[in-house]
């Protein structure tokens, strides 16, 4: 088992999260603009648990992903299981 973003995945079935990682406090996600699509294509409860058999999905409504090179922000909604851009 491999631990990625506080979820455990089988070594033979690992998702590609690209540059997505937690900040040093383990609170917010940070990623590069080229990986924005991975938020909704890979980093959802449905995909992590349903496709990659993660032991759990650790994100909850209100969690934030910061796209460092474009200064965009996304917020997770657990009811919809989507990341939505937060226009500040």
PDB file of C-alpha atoms in Angstrom:
ATOM      1  CA  UNK A   1       0.000   0.000   0.000  1.00  0.00           C
ATOM      2  CA  UNK A   2       1.210   3.478  -0.835  1.00  0.00           C
ATOM      3  CA  UNK A   3       0.059   6.558   1.099  1.00  0.00           C
ATOM      4  CA  UNK A   4      -0.768   9.503  -1.179  1.00  0.00           C
ATOM      5  CA  UNK A   5      -2.617  12.598   0.086  1.00  0.00           C
ATOM      6  CA  UNK A   6      -3.527  10.724   3.289  1.00  0.00           C
ATOM      7  CA  UNK A   7      -5.177   7.898   1.359  1.00  0.00           C
ATOM      8  CA  UNK A   8      -3.828   4.392   0.866  1.00  0.00           C
ATOM      9  CA  UNK A   9      -3.694   2.868  -2.633  1.00  0.00           C
ATOM     10  CA  UNK A  10      -2.530  -0.491  -3.918  1.00  0.00           C
ATOM     11  CA  UNK A  11       0.948  -0.284  -5.461  1.00  0.00           C
ATOM     12  CA  UNK A  12      -0.399  -1.758  -8.702  1.00  0.00           C
ATOM     13  CA  UNK A  13      -3.277   0.738  -9.040  1.00  0.00           C
ATOM     14  CA  UNK A  14      -1.968   4.242  -8.338  1.00  0.00           C
ATOM     15  CA  UNK A  15      -3.697   7.426  -9.500  1.00  0.00           C
ATOM     16  CA  UNK A  16      -1.702  10.206 -11.145  1.00  0.00           C
ATOM     17  CA  UNK A  17      -2.214  13.322  -9.038  1.00  0.00           C
ATOM     18  CA  UNK A  18       0.559  15.192 -10.849  1.00  0.00           C
ATOM     19  CA  UNK A  19       1.792  18.139  -8.778  1.00  0.00           C
ATOM     20  CA  UNK A  20      -1.084  18.036  -6.255  1.00  0.00           C
ATOM     21  CA  UNK A  21       0.284  17.974  -2.710  1.00  0.00           C
ATOM     22  CA  UNK A  22      -0.515  19.240   0.769  1.00  0.00           C
ATOM     23  CA  UNK A  23       1.131  22.347   2.173  1.00  0.00           C
ATOM     24  CA  UNK A  24       3.615  21.793   4.983  1.00  0.00           C
ATOM     25  CA  UNK A  25       0.841  21.943   7.582  1.00  0.00           C
ATOM     26  CA  UNK A  26      -1.238  19.326   5.762  1.00  0.00           C
ATOM     27  CA  UNK A  27      -4.192  21.665   5.446  1.00  0.00           C
ATOM     28  CA  UNK A  28      -4.495  23.089   1.931  1.00  0.00           C
ATOM     29  CA  UNK A  29      -3.642  21.509  -1.380  1.00  0.00           C
ATOM     30  CA  UNK A  30      -1.221  23.168  -3.775  1.00  0.00           C
ATOM     31  CA  UNK A  31      -0.820  22.360  -7.435  1.00  0.00           C
ATOM     32  CA  UNK A  32       0.410  23.686 -10.769  1.00  0.00           C
ATOM     33  CA  UNK A  33      -1.967  25.030 -13.391  1.00  0.00           C
ATOM     34  CA  UNK A  34      -1.306  22.093 -15.725  1.00  0.00           C
ATOM     35  CA  UNK A  35      -2.934  19.801 -13.144  1.00  0.00           C
ATOM     36  CA  UNK A  36      -6.185  21.718 -12.511  1.00  0.00           C
ATOM     37  CA  UNK A  37      -8.182  19.134 -14.493  1.00  0.00           C
ATOM     38  CA  UNK A  38      -6.958  16.407 -12.131  1.00  0.00           C
ATOM     39  CA  UNK A  39      -8.989  17.897  -9.298  1.00  0.00           C
ATOM     40  CA  UNK A  40     -12.265  16.721 -10.859  1.00  0.00           C
ATOM     41  CA  UNK A  41     -10.861  13.977 -13.095  1.00  0.00           C
ATOM     42  CA  UNK A  42      -8.917  12.123 -10.396  1.00  0.00           C
ATOM     43  CA  UNK A  43      -9.280  13.726  -6.950  1.00  0.00           C
ATOM     44  CA  UNK A  44     -12.922  12.945  -6.179  1.00  0.00           C
ATOM     45  CA  UNK A  45     -14.483  10.409  -3.816  1.00  0.00           C
ATOM     46  CA  UNK A  46     -16.023   8.540  -6.748  1.00  0.00           C
ATOM     47  CA  UNK A  47     -12.709   8.127  -8.573  1.00  0.00           C
ATOM     48  CA  UNK A  48     -10.392   7.574  -5.599  1.00  0.00           C
ATOM     49  CA  UNK A  49     -12.606   4.943  -3.983  1.00  0.00           C
ATOM     50  CA  UNK A  50     -14.495   3.610  -7.000  1.00  0.00           C
ATOM     51  CA  UNK A  51     -11.672   3.425  -9.548  1.00  0.00           C
ATOM     52  CA  UNK A  52      -8.526   3.247  -7.429  1.00  0.00           C
ATOM     53  CA  UNK A  53      -9.927   1.448  -4.355  1.00  0.00           C
ATOM     54  CA  UNK A  54      -8.554   3.969  -1.852  1.00  0.00           C
ATOM     55  CA  UNK A  55      -9.085   2.982   1.776  1.00  0.00           C
ATOM     56  CA  UNK A  56     -10.897   6.290   2.343  1.00  0.00           C
ATOM     57  CA  UNK A  57     -11.392   9.745   0.851  1.00  0.00           C
ATOM     58  CA  UNK A  58     -10.000  12.395   3.165  1.00  0.00           C
ATOM     59  CA  UNK A  59     -11.477  15.593   1.712  1.00  0.00           C
ATOM     60  CA  UNK A  60     -14.510  17.422   3.057  1.00  0.00           C
ATOM     61  CA  UNK A  61     -16.598  20.377   1.958  1.00  0.00           C
ATOM     62  CA  UNK A  62     -14.637  23.591   2.290  1.00  0.00           C
ATOM     63  CA  UNK A  63     -11.206  22.095   1.642  1.00  0.00           C
ATOM     64  CA  UNK A  64      -9.141  24.396  -0.573  1.00  0.00           C
ATOM     65  CA  UNK A  65      -6.790  23.761  -3.497  1.00  0.00           C
ATOM     66  CA  UNK A  66      -4.485  26.626  -4.467  1.00  0.00           C
ATOM     67  CA  UNK A  67      -3.059  26.800  -7.985  1.00  0.00           C
ATOM     68  CA  UNK A  68       0.206  28.512  -7.234  1.00  0.00           C
ATOM     69  CA  UNK A  69       1.284  29.584 -10.713  1.00  0.00           C
ATOM     70  CA  UNK A  70      -2.087  31.083 -11.719  1.00  0.00           C
ATOM     71  CA  UNK A  71      -3.400  32.284  -8.335  1.00  0.00           C
ATOM     72  CA  UNK A  72      -6.650  30.354  -8.778  1.00  0.00           C
ATOM     73  CA  UNK A  73      -8.476  28.730  -5.878  1.00  0.00           C
ATOM     74  CA  UNK A  74     -10.803  25.724  -5.824  1.00  0.00           C
ATOM     75  CA  UNK A  75     -13.116  24.563  -3.035  1.00  0.00           C
ATOM     76  CA  UNK A  76     -14.326  20.991  -2.558  1.00  0.00           C
ATOM     77  CA  UNK A  77     -18.044  20.237  -2.134  1.00  0.00           C
ATOM     78  CA  UNK A  78     -18.569  16.760  -0.661  1.00  0.00           C
ATOM     79  CA  UNK A  79     -22.282  16.631  -1.528  1.00  0.00           C
ATOM     80  CA  UNK A  80     -21.566  17.208  -5.240  1.00  0.00           C
ATOM     81  CA  UNK A  81     -18.137  15.485  -5.075  1.00  0.00           C
ATOM     82  CA  UNK A  82     -16.605  18.298  -7.141  1.00  0.00           C
ATOM     83  CA  UNK A  83     -13.971  20.993  -6.936  1.00  0.00           C
ATOM     84  CA  UNK A  84     -15.338  24.406  -7.950  1.00  0.00           C
ATOM     85  CA  UNK A  85     -13.318  27.506  -8.723  1.00  0.00           C
ATOM     86  CA  UNK A  86     -13.654  30.093  -5.999  1.00  0.00           C
ATOM     87  CA  UNK A  87     -13.770  33.574  -7.494  1.00  0.00           C
ATOM     88  CA  UNK A  88     -12.333  35.923  -4.915  1.00  0.00           C
TER      89      UNK A  88
END
